Amino acid sequence: MAGHLGAFEQAVLLAIVRLGEHAYGRAILKEVQARLERNVAAGAVHATLERLEKKGVVSSRLGSGTPIRGGRARRFYRLQPKGFRALNDARAAVDSLWQGLRWPLKGYV
């Protein structure tokens, strides 16, 4: 197992799942920002991707260079089996925490 995933790591991994074969840095950043409904630093996403790759949760490959990027290649990411297990474990943990409670919670604001 990849260990505990933080909420931001989960957001990045889920963005990769949603984007499929189109999961590269800028697209992942935009997806995370859209889902979290807030601005996120590009450096935070890239640091998280590096950390997740070191954990063996994601892998990456360089695509071919594109004219719009001045010939620079994009780095594409995909989940590894360890990443799917980690996300499933994270979801199961959250579901277990909420089990038996009604949502939304009511009470103190």
Phi, psi and omega in degrees: 000153183277001184086184181293135175260131174285167182299320181290321176299318178298318179299318180294314180297318180292328175297319179297318178299313182296321184280340178058231183290354180258021184274093174234169190315301184295320179295320178296315178305310181297320179294316179298315179299318180295317183288322180275349180055046176200161176287141179230138178289135178302322180298327178294319178293315182294321177296320179294317178299318178298315180298317181292327178291320177296327177285348182082017182275327176230160171233163180223161175213152176272132174275183177281156179293152180236145179301323182295337179256019179065030179086354179286144181275151172270148174260122181258143183241150174213150178286144172263166179308323177299326179290318177296318178297316181297318178294318178297320177296319179296317179295318179297322179295316180294316178301320179295320179297323183273349184303130178088357179253147176270142180241139001284155177292144178236147180146231181294139180246000000 
